[in-house]
Tab-separated table of C-alpha atoms in Angstrom:
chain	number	residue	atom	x	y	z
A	1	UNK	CA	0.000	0.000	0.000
A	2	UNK	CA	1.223	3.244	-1.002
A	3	UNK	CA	2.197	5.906	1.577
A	4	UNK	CA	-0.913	8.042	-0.415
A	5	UNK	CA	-3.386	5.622	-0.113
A	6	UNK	CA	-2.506	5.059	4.191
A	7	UNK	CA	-3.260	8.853	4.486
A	8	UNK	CA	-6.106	9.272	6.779
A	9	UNK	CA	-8.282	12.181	5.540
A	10	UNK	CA	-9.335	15.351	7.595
A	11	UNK	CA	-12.789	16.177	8.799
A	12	UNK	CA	-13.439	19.246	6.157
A	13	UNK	CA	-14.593	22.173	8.514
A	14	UNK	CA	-17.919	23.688	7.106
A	15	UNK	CA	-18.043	26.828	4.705
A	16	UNK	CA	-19.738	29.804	6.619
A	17	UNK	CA	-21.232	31.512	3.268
A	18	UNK	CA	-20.650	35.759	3.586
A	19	UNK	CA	-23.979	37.255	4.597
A	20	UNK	CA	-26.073	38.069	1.551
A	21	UNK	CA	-26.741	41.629	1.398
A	22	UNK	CA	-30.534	40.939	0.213
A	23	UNK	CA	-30.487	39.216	3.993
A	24	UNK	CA	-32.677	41.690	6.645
A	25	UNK	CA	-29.831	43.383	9.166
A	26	UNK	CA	-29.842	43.453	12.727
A	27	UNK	CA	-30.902	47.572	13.398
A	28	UNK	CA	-33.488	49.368	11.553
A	29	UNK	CA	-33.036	50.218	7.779
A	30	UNK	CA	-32.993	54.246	8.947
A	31	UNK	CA	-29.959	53.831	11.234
A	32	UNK	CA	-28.108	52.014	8.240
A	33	UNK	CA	-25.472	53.900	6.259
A	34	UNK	CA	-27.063	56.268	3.198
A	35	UNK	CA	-24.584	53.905	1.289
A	36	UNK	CA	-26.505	50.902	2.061
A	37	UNK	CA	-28.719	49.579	-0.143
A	38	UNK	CA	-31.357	48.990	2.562
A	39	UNK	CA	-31.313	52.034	3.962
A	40	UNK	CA	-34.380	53.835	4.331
A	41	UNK	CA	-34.740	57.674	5.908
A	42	UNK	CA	-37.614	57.212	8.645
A	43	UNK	CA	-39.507	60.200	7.869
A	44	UNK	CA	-38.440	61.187	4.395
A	45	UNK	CA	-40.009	64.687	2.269
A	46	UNK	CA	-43.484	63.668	1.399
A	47	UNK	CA	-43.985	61.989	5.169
A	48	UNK	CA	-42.474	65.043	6.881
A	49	UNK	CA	-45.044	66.972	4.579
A	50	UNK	CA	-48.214	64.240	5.603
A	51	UNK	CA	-47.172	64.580	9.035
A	52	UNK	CA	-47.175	68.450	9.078
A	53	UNK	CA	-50.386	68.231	7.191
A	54	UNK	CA	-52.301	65.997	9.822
A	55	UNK	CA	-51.002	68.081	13.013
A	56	UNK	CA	-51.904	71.163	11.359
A	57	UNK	CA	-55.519	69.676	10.710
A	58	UNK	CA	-56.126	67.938	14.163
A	59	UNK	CA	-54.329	71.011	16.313
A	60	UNK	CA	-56.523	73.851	13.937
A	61	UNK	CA	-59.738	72.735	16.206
A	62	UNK	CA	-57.935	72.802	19.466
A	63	UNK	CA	-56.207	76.116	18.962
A	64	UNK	CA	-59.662	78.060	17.699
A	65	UNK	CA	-61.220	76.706	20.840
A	66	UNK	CA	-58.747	78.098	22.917
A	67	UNK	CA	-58.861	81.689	21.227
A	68	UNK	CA	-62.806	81.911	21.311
A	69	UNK	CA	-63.915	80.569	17.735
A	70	UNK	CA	-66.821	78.333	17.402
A	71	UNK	CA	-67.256	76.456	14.640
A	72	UNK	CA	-71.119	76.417	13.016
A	73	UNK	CA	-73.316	73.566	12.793
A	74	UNK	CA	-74.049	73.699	8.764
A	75	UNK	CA	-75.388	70.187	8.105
A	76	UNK	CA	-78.187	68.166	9.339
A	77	UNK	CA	-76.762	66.621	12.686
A	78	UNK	CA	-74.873	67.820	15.556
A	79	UNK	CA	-71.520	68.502	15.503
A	80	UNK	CA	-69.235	65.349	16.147
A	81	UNK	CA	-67.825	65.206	19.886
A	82	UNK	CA	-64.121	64.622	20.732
A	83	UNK	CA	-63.885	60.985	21.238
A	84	UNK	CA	-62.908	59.350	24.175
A	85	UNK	CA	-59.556	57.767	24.835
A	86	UNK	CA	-61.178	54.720	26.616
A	87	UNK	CA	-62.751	53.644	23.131
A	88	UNK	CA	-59.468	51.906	22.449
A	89	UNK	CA	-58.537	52.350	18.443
A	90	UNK	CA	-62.171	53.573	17.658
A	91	UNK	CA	-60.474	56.969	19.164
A	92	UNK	CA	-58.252	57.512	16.559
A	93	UNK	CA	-60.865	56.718	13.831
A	94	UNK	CA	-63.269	59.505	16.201
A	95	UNK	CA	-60.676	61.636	15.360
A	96	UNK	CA	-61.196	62.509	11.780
A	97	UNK	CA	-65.520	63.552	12.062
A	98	UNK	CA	-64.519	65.537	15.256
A	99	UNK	CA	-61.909	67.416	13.504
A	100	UNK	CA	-63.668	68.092	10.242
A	101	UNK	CA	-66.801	69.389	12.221
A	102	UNK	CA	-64.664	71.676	14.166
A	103	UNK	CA	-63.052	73.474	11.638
A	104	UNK	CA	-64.053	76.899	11.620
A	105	UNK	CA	-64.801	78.723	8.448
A	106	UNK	CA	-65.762	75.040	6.656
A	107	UNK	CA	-69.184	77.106	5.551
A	108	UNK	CA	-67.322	80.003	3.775
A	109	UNK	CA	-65.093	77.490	2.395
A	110	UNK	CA	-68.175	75.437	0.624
A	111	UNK	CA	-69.532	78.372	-0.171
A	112	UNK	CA	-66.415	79.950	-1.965
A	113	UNK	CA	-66.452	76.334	-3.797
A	114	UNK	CA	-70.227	76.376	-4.686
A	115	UNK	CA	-70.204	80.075	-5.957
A	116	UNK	CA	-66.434	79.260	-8.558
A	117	UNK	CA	-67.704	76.269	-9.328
A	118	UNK	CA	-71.200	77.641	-10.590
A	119	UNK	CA	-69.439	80.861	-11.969
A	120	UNK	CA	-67.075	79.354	-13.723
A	121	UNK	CA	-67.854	76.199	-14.974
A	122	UNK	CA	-71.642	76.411	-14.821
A	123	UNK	CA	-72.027	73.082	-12.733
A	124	UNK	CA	-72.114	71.831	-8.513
A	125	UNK	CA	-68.882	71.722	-7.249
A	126	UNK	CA	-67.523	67.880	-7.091
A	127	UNK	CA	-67.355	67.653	-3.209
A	128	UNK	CA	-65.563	64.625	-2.129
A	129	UNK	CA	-65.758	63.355	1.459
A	130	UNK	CA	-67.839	61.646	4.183
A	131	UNK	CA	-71.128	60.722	4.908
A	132	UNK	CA	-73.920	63.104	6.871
A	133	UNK	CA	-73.305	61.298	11.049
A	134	UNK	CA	-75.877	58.614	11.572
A	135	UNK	CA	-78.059	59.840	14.679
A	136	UNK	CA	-82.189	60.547	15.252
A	137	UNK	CA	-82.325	61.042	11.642
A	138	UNK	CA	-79.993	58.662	10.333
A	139	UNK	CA	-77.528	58.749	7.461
A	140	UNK	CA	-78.840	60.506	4.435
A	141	UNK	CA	-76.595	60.601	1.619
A	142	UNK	CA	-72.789	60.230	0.578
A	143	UNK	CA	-71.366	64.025	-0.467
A	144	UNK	CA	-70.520	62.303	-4.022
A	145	UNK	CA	-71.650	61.125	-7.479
A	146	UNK	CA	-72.776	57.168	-6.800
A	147	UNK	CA	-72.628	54.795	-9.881
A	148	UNK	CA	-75.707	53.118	-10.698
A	149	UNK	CA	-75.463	50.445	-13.350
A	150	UNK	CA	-73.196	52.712	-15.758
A	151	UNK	CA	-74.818	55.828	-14.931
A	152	UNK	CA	-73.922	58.382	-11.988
A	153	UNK	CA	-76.629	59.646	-9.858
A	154	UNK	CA	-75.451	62.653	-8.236
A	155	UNK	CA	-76.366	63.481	-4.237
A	156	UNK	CA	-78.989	65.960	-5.035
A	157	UNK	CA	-81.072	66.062	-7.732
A	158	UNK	CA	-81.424	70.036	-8.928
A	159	UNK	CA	-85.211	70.584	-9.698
A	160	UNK	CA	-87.682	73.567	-11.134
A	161	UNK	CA	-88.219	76.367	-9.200
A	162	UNK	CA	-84.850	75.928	-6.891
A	163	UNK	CA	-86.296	72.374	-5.270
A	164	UNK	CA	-84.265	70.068	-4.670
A	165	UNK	CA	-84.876	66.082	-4.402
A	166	UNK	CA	-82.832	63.323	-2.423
A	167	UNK	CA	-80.550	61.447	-5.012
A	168	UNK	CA	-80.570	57.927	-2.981
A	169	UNK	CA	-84.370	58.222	-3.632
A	170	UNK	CA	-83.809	57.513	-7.454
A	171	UNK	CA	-79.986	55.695	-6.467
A	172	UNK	CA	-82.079	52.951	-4.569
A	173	UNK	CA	-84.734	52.211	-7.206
A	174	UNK	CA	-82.022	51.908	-9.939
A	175	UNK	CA	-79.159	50.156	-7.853
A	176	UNK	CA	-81.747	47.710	-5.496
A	177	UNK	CA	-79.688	45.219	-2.803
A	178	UNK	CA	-82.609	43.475	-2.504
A	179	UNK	CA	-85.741	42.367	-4.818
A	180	UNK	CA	-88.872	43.934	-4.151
A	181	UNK	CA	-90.418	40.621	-3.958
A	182	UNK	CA	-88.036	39.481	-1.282
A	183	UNK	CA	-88.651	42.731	0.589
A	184	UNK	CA	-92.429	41.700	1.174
A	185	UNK	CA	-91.368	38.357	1.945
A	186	UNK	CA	-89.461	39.638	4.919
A	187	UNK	CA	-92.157	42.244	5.570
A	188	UNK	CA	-94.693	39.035	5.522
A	189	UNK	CA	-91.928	36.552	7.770
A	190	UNK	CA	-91.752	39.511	10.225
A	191	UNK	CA	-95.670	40.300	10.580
A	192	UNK	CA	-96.102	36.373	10.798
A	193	UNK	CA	-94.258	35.898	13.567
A	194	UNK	CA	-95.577	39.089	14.871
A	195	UNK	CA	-99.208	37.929	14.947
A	196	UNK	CA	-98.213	34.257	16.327
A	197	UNK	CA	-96.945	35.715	19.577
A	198	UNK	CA	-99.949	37.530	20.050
A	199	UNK	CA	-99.527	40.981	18.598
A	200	UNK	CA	-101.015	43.378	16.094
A	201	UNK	CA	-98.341	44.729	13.609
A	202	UNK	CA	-98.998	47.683	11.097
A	203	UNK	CA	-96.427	49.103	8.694
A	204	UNK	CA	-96.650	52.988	7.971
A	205	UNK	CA	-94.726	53.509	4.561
A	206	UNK	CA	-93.785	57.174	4.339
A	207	UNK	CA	-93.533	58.172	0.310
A	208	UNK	CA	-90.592	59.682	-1.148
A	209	UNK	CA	-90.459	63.369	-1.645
A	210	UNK	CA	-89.828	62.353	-5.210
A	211	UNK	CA	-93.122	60.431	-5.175
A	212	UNK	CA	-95.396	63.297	-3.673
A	213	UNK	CA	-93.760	66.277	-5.768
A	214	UNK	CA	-92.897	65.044	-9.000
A	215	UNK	CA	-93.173	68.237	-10.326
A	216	UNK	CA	-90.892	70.246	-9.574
A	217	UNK	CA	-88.327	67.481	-10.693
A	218	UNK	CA	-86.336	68.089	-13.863
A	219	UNK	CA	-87.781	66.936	-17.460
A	220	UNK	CA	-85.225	64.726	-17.786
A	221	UNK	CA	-82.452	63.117	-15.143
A	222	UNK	CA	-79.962	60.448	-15.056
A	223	UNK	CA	-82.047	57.472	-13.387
A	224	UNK	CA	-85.880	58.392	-14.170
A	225	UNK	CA	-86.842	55.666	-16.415
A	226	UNK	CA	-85.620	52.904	-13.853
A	227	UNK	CA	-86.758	55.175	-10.914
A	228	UNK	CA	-90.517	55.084	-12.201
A	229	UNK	CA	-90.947	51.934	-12.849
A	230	UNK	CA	-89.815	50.256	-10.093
A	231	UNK	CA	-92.124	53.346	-7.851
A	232	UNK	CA	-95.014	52.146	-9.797
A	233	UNK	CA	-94.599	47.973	-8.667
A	234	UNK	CA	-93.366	48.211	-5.308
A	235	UNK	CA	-96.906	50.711	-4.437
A	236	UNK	CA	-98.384	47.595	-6.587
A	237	UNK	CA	-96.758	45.107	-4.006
A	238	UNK	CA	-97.507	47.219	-0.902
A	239	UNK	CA	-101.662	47.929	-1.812
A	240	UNK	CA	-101.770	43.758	-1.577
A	241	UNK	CA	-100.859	43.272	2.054
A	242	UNK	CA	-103.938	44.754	4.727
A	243	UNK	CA	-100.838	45.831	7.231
A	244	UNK	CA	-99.557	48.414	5.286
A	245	UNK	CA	-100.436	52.265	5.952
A	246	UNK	CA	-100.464	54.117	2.727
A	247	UNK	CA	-100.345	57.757	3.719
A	248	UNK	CA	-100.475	58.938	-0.212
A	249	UNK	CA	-103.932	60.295	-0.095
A	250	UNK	CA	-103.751	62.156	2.952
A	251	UNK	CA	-100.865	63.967	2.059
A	252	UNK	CA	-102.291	65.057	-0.746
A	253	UNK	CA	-104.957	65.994	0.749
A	254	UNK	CA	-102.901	67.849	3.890
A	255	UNK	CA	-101.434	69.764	1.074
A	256	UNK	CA	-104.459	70.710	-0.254
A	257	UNK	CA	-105.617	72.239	2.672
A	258	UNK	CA	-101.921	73.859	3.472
A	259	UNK	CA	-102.189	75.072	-0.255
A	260	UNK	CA	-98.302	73.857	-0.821
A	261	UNK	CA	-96.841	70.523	-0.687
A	262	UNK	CA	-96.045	69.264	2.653
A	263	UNK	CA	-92.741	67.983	1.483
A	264	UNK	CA	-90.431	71.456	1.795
A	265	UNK	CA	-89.006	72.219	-1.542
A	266	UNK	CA	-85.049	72.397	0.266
A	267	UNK	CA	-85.626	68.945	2.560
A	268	UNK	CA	-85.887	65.381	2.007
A	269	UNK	CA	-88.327	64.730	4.836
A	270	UNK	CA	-91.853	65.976	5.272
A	271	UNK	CA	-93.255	68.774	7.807
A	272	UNK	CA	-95.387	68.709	10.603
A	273	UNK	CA	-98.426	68.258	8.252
A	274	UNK	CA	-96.776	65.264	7.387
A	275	UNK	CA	-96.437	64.153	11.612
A	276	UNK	CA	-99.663	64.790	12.187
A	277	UNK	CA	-100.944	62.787	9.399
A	278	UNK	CA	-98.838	59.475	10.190
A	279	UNK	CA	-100.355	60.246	13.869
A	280	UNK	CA	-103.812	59.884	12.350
A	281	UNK	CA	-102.967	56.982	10.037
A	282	UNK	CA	-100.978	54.736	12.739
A	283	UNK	CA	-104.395	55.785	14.712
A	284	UNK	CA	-106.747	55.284	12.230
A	285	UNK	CA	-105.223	51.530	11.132
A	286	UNK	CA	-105.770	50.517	14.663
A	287	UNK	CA	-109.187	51.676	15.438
A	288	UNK	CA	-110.687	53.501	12.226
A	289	UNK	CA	-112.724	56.615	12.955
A	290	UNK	CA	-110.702	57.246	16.184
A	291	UNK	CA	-109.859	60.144	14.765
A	292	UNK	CA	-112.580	61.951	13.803
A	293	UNK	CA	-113.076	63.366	17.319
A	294	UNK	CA	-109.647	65.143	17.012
A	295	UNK	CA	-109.542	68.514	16.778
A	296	UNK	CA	-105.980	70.085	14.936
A	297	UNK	CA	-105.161	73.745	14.836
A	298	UNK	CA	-102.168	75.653	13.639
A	299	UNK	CA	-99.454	76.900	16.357
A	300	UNK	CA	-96.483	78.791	16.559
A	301	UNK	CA	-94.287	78.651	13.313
A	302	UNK	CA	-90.935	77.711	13.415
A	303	UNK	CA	-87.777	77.965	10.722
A	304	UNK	CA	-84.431	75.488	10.970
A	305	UNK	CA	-81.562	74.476	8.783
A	306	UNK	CA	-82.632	72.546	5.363
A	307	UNK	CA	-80.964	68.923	5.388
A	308	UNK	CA	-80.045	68.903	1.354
A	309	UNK	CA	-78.355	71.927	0.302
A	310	UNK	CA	-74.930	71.087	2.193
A	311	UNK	CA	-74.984	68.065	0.615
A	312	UNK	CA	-73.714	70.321	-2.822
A	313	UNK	CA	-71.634	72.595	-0.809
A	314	UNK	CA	-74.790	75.197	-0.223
A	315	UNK	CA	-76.932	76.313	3.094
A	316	UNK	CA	-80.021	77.020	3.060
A	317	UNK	CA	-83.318	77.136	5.725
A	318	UNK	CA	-86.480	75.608	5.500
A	319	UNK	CA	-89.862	76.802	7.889
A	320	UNK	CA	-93.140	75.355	9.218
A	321	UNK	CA	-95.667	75.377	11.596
A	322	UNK	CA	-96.672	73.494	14.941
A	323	UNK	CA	-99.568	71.850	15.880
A	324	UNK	CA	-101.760	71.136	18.500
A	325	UNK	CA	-104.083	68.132	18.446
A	326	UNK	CA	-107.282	67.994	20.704
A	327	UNK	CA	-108.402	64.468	20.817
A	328	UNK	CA	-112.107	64.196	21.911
A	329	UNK	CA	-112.215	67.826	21.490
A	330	UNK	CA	-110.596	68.599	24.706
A	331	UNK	CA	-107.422	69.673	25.885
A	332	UNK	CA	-104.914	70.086	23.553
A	333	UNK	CA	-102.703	67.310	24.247
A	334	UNK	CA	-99.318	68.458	21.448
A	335	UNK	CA	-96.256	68.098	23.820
A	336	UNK	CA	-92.569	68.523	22.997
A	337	UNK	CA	-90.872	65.300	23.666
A	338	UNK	CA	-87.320	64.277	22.467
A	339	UNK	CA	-86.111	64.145	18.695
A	340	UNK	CA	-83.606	61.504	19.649
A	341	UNK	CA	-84.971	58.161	19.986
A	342	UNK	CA	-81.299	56.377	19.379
A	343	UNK	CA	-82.482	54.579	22.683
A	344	UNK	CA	-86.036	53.240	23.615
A	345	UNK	CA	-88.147	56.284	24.257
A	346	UNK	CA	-91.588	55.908	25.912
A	347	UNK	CA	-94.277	58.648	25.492
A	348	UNK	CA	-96.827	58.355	28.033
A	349	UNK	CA	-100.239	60.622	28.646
A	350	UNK	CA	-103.203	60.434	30.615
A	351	UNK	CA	-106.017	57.807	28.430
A	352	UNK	CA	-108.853	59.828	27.255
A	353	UNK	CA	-111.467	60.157	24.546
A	354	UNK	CA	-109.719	60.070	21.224
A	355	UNK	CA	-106.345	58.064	22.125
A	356	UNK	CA	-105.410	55.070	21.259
A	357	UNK	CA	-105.065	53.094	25.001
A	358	UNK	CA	-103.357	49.821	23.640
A	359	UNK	CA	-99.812	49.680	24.433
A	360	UNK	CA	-97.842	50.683	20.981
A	361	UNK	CA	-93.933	49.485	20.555
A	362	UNK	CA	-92.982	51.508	17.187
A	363	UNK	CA	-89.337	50.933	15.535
A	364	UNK	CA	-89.268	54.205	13.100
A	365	UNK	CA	-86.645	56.173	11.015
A	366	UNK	CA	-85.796	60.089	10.820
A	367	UNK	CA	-89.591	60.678	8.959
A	368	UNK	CA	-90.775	59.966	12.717
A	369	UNK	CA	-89.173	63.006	13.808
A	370	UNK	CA	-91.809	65.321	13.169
A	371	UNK	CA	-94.387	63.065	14.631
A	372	UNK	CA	-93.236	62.814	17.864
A	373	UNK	CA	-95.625	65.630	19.558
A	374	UNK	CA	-98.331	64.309	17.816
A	375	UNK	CA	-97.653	60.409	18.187
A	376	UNK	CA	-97.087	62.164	22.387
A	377	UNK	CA	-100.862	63.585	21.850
A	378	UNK	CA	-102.652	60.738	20.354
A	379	UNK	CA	-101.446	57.297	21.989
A	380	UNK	CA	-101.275	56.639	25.928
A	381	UNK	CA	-98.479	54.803	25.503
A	382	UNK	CA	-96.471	54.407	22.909
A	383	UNK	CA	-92.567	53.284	22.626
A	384	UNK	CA	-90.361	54.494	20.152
A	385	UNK	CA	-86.914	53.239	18.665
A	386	UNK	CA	-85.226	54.134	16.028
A	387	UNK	CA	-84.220	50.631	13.757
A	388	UNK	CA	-80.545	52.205	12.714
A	389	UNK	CA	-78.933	50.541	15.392
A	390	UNK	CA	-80.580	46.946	15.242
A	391	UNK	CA	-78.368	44.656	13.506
A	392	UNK	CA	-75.051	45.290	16.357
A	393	UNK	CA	-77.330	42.466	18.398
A	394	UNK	CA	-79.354	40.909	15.452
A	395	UNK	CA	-82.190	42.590	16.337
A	396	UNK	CA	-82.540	41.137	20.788
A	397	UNK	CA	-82.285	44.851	21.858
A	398	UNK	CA	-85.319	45.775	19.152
A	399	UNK	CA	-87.241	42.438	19.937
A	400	UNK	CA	-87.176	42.931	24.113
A	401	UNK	CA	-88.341	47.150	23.559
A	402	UNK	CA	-91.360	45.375	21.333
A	403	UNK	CA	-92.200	42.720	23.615
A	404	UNK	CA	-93.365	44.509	26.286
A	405	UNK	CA	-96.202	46.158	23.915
A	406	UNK	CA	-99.053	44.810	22.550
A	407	UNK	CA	-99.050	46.930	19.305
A	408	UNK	CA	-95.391	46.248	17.197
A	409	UNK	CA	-95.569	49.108	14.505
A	410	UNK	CA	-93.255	49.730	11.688
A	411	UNK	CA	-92.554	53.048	9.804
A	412	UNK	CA	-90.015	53.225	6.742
A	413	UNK	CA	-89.477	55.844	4.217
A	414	UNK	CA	-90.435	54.395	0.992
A	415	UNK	CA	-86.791	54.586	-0.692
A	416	UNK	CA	-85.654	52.198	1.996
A	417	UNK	CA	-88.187	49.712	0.835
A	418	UNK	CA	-87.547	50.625	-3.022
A	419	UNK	CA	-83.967	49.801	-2.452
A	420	UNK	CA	-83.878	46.836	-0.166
A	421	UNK	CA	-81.397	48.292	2.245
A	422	UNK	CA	-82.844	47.981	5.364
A	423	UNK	CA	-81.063	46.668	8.021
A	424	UNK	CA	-84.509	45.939	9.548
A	425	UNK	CA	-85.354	43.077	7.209
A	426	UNK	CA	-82.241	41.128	7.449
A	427	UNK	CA	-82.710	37.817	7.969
A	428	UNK	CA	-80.744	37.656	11.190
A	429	UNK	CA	-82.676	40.870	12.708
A	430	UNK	CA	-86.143	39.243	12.041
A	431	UNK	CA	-85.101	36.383	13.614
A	432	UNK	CA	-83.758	37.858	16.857
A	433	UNK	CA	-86.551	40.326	17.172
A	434	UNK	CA	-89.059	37.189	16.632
A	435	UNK	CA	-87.162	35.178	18.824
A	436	UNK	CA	-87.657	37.514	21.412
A	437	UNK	CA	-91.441	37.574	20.898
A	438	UNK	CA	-91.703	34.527	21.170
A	439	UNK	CA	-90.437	33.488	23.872
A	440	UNK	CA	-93.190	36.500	25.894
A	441	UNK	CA	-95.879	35.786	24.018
A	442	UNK	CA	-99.215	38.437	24.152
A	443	UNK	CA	-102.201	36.723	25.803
C-alpha cells in the first residue's frame, strides 16, 4: 500500500457563506449607512409633509377653541364630539368627524367652492368626502356622485323652481340590494311571527319626496326611467298586504288644505303636516274613525336648517308650523318630547277620549321626527326606537323594547323599501326580534 493511499483524511470544517446583502440586518433600515442599499430615511419629504399636514388639521380645532372661535353647525346633525380615549382604536378613527366638524370657516369654504364652481364652470362643485353622522335622523346621503349600473346619480337632484330632491331616492330604485319581492317576503316573515306571539303589527310607509312632488323634478335626469318603474310595482306590491299604511292620499290631501306641498321644496323629509298625518294613520289603522273626534289647529311657526343643500356645498333654511291636536275635542294634548330616539323612548299621557289606550312598541326612522308631539298627543303609551342601530345584536335589543307592547308598529321611508337596504329586514334581525317575541308571548 502506497504511503498516499494510508493517508487518513481530515474532517473538512464547514463553509460559513458571507452574509447576503438581500439578507434583513440586525438595526433598523434608517440607522443604516445612506450607502446601504437597505437604507431607508424614517420620515423622508413627502412623510415630513403628511405629518405636518395631519397636526396642522387635528391642532386647527384645538387652537380656535382656545382663542374663542366656534365652529357652526351647517349640516343636518350635531356637531361630532371629541372621542374618548377609553374607546381603544375607535379613538383615533373619532378623530377625523370631530376634527372636520370643528373646523371653523368650513361654511365660507363650501360656499367659496359652490359660488367658482357655478361661476365658472356652470355646474355643482364635485365635493368629495364623508357621509352626513348617523343619529335621530340617520344617514342621508354620501357628499358624491354614486354609480348606478353605468350611470352616476349625483347626491342631489337640482329641480324647477330651486327644489331640490334626495338622489338615494332615485340611487335605490335603480341600484336595489334586494328584490322587491323578497322585501315583502321579509315584511310578511316579520308580521307572521308578529301575529303568532300575540300581537297586532302595522307598517306605515312614508312616500318619497320624489313620489309626492314630481313636479318640480327636472324633465329629464340620469335614473328616471328605472326610478318610475320600479315606484309604480313596489306601491303595486304594498296595496296587496292589509298591514300596510299608505299615507299617499292624505298627504295630498294635507297639502291641499296647506295650499303647498307638505314635502319642503329644500328637505328630504316631510313637515309637521306630514307628523300629524302618520299620527292619524298609525291611529286610524288601529281603530278607524278614532280620529274623527280630534280637533288640529295651527301653532307657533318655526324655521331650521334645510338637510339637502350642504350636501352640494350650499346652506339654506327651510320653515313650518306646529300643531296642536285635541283628541275628543278637549285639551290640547301636542307636547314637545325628544327628537332623539337612538335609545327606547316611551311617550306616556293620561287615556282619554280620542287616544289610542293599547300599548304601541314603534321601531321608526328620521320621517318619525316630526311626529313625535303628535304620536305624544294621540297614543297613551307608545314606545319608540329608532331601527338604525338593530343589527349590532341581530335585532334582541329591538325584539325585548317590542315585547313589552301589545301593538309592534313599523314606519319606513319608501326609498328604503324601493332599495332593499334595510337593516330591519335582514334575515338575522327578524329572527332575533321574533325570537324575542316569542319566547313573551301576548295573551
Amino acid at each position: 500500500m502506497s504511503d498516499q493511499s494510508a493517508q487518513v483524511s481530515e474532517p473538512v470544517a464547514p463553509v460559513t457563506m458571507p452574509p447576503a446583502e438581500s439578507t434583513l440586518p440586525a438595526i433598523h433600515e434608517a440607522w443604516l449607512p445612506k450607502e446601504h442599499a437597505l437604507h431607508r430615511p424614517r420620515h423622508g419629504g413627502r412623510q415630513r409633509f403628511a405629518l405636518a399636514c395631519a397636526a396642522i388639521f387635528f391642532c386647527t380645532p384645538l387652537v380656535s377653541l382656545g382663542l374663542g372661535v366656534r365652529p357652526a353647525q351647517i349640516e343636518n346633525h350635531a356637531l361630532a364630539s371629541f372621542p374618548s380615549p377609553a374607546r381603544g382604536w375607535e379613538f383615533f378613527t373619532g378623530l377625523v368627524p370631530w376634527a372636520t366638524d370643528h373646523l371653523v370657516y368650513r361654511e365660507n369654504a363650501i360656499d367659496l367652492a359652490d359660488s367658482v364652481s357655478r361661476g365658472v364652470f356652470g355646474e355643482p362643485p364635485p365635493l368629495g368626502g364623508g357621509q352626513a353622522s348617523a343619529g335621530p335622523s340617520g344617514p342621508i346621503s354620501f357628499n358624491v356622485p354614486k354609480e348606478s349600473n353605468n350611470i352616476t346619480v349625483p347626491a342631489v337632484i337640482e329641480g324647477k323652481d330651486g327644489w331640490m330632491y334626495l338622489g338615494d331616492d332615485v340611487l335605490g330604485r335603480c341600484r336595489q340590494n334586494r328584490a322587491l319581492s323578497e322585501t315583502l317576503a321579509q315584511l310578511r316573515r316579520l308580521r307572521d311571527g308578529v301575529e303568532a306571539s300575540g300581537r297586532t303589527f302595522v307598517l306605515v310607509v312614508a312616500p318619497d319626496k320624489t313620489t309626492m312632488v314630481p313636479q318640480h323634478l327636472p324633465d329629464n335626469y340620469v335614473g328616471k326611467d328605472c326610478a318610475r318603474k320600479v315606484t309604480d310595482e313596489l306601491w303595486r306590491l304594498l296595496s296587496r298586504e292589509p298591514f300596510v299604511v299608505d299615507m299617499r292620499d292624505e298627504l295630498r290631501v294635507a297639502g291641499d288644505r296647506l295650499g303647498r306641498p307638505v314635502y319642503p321644496p329644500l328637505d328630504a323629509h316631510w313637515g309637521d303636516e306630514g307628523g300629524v298625518e302618520m299620527a292619524r294613520a298609525l291611529a286610524e289603522k288601529l281603530h278607524p274613525g278614532i280620529s274623527r273626534s280630534w280637533v288640529v289647529s295651527p301653532r307657533e311657526p318655526w324655521r331650521t336648517s334645510a338637510d339637502l343643500p350642504p350636501l352640494i356645498g350650499r346652506s339654506g333654511e327651510i320653515d313650518g308650523r306646529y300643531y296642536a291636536i285635541r283628541p275628543g275635542g278637549l285639551q290640547e294634548q301636542a307636547t314637545s318630547p325628544p327628537t332623539d330616539f337612538t335609545r327606547p323612548t316611551q311617550l306616556t299621557s293620561a287615556t282619554g277620549p280620542g287616544k289610542v289606550t293599547e300599548k304601541v312598541g314603534l321601531l321608526a326612522d328620521s320621517f318619525t321626527i316630526r311626529a313625535m308631539r303628535y304620536l305624544a298627543a294621540s297614543f297613551s303609551d307608545i314606545t319608540v326606537l329608532h331601527y338604525g342601530g338593530v343589527s349590532k345584536d341581530y335585532g334582541w335589543s329591538a325584539g325585548e323594547m317590542l315585547a313589552w307592547n301589545k301593538v309592534v308598529a313599523v314606519e319606513v321611508v319608501e326609498r328604503t323599501l324601493a332599495s332593499g337596504n334595510s337593516l330591519l329586514l335582514e334575515p338575522n334581525v327578524v329572527d332575533g326580534m321574533l325570537s324575542v317575541l316569542s319566547q313573551h308571548p301576548m295573551r
